Short mmCIF file of C-alpha atoms in Angstrom, two decimals:
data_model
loop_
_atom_site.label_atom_id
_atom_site.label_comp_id
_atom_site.label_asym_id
_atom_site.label_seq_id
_atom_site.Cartn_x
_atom_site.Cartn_y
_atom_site.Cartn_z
CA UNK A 90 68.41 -25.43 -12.28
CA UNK A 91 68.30 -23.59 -15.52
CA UNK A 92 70.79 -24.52 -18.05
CA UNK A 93 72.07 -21.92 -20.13
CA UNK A 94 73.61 -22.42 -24.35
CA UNK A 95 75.25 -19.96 -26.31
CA UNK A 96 75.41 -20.76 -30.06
CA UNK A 97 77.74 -20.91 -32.22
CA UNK A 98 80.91 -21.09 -29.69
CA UNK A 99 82.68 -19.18 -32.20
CA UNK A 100 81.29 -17.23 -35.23
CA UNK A 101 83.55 -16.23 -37.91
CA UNK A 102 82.30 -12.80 -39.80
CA UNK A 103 83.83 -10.12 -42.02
CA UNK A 104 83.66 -7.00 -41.53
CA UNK A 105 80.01 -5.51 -42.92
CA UNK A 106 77.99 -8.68 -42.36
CA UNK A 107 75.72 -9.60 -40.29
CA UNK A 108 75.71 -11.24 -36.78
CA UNK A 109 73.07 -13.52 -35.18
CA UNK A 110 74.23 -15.14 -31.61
CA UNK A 111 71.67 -17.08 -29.83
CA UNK A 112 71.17 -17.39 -26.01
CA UNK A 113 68.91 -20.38 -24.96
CA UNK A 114 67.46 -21.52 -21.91
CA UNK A 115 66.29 -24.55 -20.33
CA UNK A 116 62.97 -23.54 -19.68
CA UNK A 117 61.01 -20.45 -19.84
CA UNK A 118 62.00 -17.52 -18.54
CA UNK A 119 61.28 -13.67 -17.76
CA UNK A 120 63.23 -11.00 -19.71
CA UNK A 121 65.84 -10.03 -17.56
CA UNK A 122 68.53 -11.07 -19.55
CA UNK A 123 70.94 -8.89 -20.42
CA UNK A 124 74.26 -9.02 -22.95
CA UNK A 125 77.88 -8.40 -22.49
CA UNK A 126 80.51 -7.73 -24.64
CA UNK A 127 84.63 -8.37 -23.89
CA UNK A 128 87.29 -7.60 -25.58
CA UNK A 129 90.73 -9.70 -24.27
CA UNK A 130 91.93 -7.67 -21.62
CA UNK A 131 89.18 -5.63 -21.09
CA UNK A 132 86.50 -5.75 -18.48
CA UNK A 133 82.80 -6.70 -20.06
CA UNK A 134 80.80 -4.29 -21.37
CA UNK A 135 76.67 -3.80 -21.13
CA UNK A 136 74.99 -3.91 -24.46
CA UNK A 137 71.82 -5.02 -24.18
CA UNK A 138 69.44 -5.34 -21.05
CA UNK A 139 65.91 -6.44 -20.36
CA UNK A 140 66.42 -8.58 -23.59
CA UNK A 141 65.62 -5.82 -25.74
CA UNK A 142 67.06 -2.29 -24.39
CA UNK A 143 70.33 -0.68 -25.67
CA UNK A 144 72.48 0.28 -23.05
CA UNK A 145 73.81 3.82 -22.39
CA UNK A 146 76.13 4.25 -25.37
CA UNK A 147 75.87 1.44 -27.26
CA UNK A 148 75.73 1.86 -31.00
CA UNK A 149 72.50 1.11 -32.58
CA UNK A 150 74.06 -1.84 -34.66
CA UNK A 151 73.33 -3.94 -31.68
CA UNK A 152 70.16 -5.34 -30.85
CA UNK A 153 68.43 -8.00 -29.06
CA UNK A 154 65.59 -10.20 -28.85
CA UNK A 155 63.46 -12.84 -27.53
CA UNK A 156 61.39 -14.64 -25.07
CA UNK A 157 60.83 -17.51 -23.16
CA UNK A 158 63.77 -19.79 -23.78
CA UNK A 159 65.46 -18.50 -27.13
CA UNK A 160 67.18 -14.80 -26.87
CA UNK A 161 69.28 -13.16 -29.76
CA UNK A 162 71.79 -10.65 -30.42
CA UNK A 163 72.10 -9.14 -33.87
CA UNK A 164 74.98 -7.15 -34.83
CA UNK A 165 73.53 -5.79 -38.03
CA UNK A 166 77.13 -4.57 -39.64
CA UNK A 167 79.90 -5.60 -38.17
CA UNK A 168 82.36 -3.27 -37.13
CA UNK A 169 86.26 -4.42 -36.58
CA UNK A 170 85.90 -3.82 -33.16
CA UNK A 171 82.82 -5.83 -32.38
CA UNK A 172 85.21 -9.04 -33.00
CA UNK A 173 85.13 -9.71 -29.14
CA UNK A 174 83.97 -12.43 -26.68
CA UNK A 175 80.29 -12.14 -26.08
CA UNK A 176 77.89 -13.33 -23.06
CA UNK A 177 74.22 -13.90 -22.11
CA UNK A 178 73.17 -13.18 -18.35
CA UNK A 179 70.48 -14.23 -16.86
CA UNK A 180 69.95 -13.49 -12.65
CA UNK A 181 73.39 -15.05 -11.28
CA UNK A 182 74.20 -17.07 -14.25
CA UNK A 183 76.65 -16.44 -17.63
CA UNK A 184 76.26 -18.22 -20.73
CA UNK A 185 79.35 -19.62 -21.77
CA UNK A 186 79.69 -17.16 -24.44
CA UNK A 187 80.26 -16.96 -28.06
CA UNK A 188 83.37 -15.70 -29.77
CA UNK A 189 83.01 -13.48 -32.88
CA UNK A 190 86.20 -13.47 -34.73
CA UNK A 191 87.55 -12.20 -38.09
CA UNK A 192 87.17 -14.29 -41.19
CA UNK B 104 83.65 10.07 -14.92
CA UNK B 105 81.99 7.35 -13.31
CA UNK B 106 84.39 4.46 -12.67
CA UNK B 107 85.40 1.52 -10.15
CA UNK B 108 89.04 0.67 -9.14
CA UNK B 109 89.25 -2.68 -7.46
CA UNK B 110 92.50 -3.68 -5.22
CA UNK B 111 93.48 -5.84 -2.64
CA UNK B 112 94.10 -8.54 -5.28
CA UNK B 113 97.69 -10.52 -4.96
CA UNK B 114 99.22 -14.23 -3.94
CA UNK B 115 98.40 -15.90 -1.31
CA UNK B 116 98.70 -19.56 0.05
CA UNK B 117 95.75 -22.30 0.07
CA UNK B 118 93.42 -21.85 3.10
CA UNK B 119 94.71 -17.96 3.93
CA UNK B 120 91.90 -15.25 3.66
CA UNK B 121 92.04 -11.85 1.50
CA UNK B 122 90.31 -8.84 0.83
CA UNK B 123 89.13 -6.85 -2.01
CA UNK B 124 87.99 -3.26 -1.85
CA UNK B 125 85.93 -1.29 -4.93
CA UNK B 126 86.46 2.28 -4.77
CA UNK B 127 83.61 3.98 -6.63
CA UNK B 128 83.89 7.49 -8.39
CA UNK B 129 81.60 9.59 -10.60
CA UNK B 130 78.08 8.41 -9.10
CA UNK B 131 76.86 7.57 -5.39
CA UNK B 132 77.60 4.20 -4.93
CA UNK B 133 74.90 4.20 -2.29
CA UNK B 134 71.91 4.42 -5.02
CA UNK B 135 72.47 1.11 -6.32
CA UNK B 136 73.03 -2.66 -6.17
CA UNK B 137 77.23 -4.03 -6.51
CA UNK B 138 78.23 -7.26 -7.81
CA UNK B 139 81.56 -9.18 -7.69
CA UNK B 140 81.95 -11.21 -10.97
CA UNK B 141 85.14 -13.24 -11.14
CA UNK B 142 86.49 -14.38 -14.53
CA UNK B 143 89.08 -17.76 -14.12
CA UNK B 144 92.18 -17.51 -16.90
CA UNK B 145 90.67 -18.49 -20.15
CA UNK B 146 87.62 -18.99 -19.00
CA UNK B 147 84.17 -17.26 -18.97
CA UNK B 148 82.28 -15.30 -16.65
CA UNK B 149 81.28 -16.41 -12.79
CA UNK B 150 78.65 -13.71 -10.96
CA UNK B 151 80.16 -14.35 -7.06
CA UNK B 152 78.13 -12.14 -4.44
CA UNK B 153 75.93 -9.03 -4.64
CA UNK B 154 74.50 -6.84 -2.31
CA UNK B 155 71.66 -4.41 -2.50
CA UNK B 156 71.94 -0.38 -1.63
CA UNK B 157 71.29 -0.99 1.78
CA UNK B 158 72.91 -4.33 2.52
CA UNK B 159 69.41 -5.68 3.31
CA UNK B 160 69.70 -8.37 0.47
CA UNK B 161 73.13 -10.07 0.04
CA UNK B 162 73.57 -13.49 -2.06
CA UNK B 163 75.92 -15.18 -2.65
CA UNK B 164 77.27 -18.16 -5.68
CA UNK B 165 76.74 -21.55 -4.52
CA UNK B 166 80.96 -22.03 -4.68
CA UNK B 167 81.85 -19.25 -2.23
CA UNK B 168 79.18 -19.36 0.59
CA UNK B 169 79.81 -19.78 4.14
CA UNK B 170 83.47 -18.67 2.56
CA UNK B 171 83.07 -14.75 1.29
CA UNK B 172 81.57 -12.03 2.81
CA UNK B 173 80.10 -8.71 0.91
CA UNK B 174 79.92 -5.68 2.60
CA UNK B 175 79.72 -1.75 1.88
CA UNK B 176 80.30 1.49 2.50
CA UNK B 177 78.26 3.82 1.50
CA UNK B 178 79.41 6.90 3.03
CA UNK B 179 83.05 6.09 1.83
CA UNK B 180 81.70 4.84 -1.48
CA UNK B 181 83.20 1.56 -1.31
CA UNK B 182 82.34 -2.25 -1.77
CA UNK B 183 84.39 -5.28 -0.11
CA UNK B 184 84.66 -9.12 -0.46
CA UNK B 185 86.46 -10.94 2.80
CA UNK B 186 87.47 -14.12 0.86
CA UNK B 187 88.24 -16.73 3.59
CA UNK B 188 89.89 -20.79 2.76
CA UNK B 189 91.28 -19.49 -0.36
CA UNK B 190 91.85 -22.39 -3.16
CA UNK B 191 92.89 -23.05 -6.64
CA UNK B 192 89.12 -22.92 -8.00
CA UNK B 193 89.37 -19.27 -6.94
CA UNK B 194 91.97 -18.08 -8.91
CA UNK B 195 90.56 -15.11 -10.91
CA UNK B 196 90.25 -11.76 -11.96
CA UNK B 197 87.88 -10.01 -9.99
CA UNK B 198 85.69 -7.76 -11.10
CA UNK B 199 83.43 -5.05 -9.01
CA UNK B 200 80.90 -4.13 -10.93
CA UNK B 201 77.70 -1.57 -10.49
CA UNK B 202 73.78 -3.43 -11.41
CA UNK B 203 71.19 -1.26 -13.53
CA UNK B 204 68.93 -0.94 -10.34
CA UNK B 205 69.26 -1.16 -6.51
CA UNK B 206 66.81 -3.24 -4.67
CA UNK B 207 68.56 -6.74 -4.84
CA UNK B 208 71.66 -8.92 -3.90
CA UNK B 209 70.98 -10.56 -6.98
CA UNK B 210 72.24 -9.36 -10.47
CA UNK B 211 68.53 -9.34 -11.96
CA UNK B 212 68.83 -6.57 -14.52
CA UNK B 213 72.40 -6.55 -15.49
CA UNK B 214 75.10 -4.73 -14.48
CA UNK B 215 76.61 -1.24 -16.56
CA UNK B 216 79.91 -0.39 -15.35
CA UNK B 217 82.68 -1.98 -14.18
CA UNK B 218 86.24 -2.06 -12.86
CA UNK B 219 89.19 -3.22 -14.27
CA UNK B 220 89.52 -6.05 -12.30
CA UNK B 221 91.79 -7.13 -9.50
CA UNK B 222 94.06 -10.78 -9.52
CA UNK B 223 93.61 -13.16 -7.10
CA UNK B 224 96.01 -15.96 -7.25
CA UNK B 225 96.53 -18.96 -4.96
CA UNK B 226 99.74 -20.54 -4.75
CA UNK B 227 102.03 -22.36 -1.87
#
């Protein structure tokens, strides 16, 4: 069973700076992960897929990267409403997710 | 507008079964894999069952099998989980949500839109 990490748990950013979350694996795996963004009370939303691709929509602020057992999400100026709940999927599992919150 | 509206959602007693439907609008739900993903108060993200366009591959999280059943409709563009021995652990918002491709039960290339959710809450 692969064991999924999301790091930090919570990440505390001002607006403008830069954001580095980190999605790690157990052991190696393909690049079907994918990256989810939710706000409280909102459903998730679909950032990033195939490790690397923007999703339809998404702002070009976001991006993500990686292989093998270490992924990342860079948020490259944070925007007040990126300060959300974020999550790493992988096949049928959810990283526990990290929180991004205001400073 | 492409969307999902879940319902079925409400409170029922330990043991008693339920049903969710996912009505899909803006794009043929037929084209392309569906996923439940159920999200516990305060807590993170749980993918539940899938099932490919045609229904030929179905799978299912290790906590609900034997228990929940996914099933579609294409031609009335909707997606259903039977729920059966309902308990406490499955007390969630439940979310109907639409994968990136269409070949597989499982959620292998993430999933781009989703519904609001529906609440499932069991309670004697």
């Amino acid at each position: 069973e692969i064991v999924w990490t999301q790091s930090p748990a919570t990440l505390s950013m001002a607006p403008g700076e830069r954001a580095t979350l980190s999605c790690r694996a157990s052991q190696s795996v393909s690049s079907n992960l994918a990256w989810y963004q939710q706000k409280s009370g909102q459903a998730p939303r679909l950032l990033i897929y195939d490790a690397s691709n923007r999703a339809t929509g998404i702002p070009a602020r976001f991006s993500g990267s990686g292989s093998g057992t270490d992924f990342t999400l860079t948020i490259s100026s944070l925007e007040p409403e990126d300060f959300a709940v974020y999550y790493c999927q992988y096949w049928e599992t959810f990283g526990p997710g990290t929180k991004v919150d205001i400073k | 507008e492409v969307q999902l509206v879940e319902s079925g959602g409400g409170l029922v007693q330990p043991g008693r079964s339920l049903r969710l439907s996912c009505a899909a609008s803006g794009f043929t739900l037929g084209d392309y894999a569906m996923h439940w993903v159920r999200q516990a108060p305060g807590k993170g993200l749980e993918w539940v069952s899938g099932i490919s366009w045609d229904s030929g591959s179905i799978g299912y999280a290790d906590s609900v099998k034997g228990r929940f059943t996914i099933s579609r409709d294409n031609a009335k563009n909707s997606l259903y989980l039977q729920m059966n021995s309902l308990s406490a652990e499955d007390m969630a918002l439940y979310y109907c949500a639409k994968a990136l491709g269409g070949g597989s039960g499982h959620p292998l290339y993430g999933m781009d839109v989703w519904g609001q959710g529906t609440t499932v809450t069991v309670s004697s």
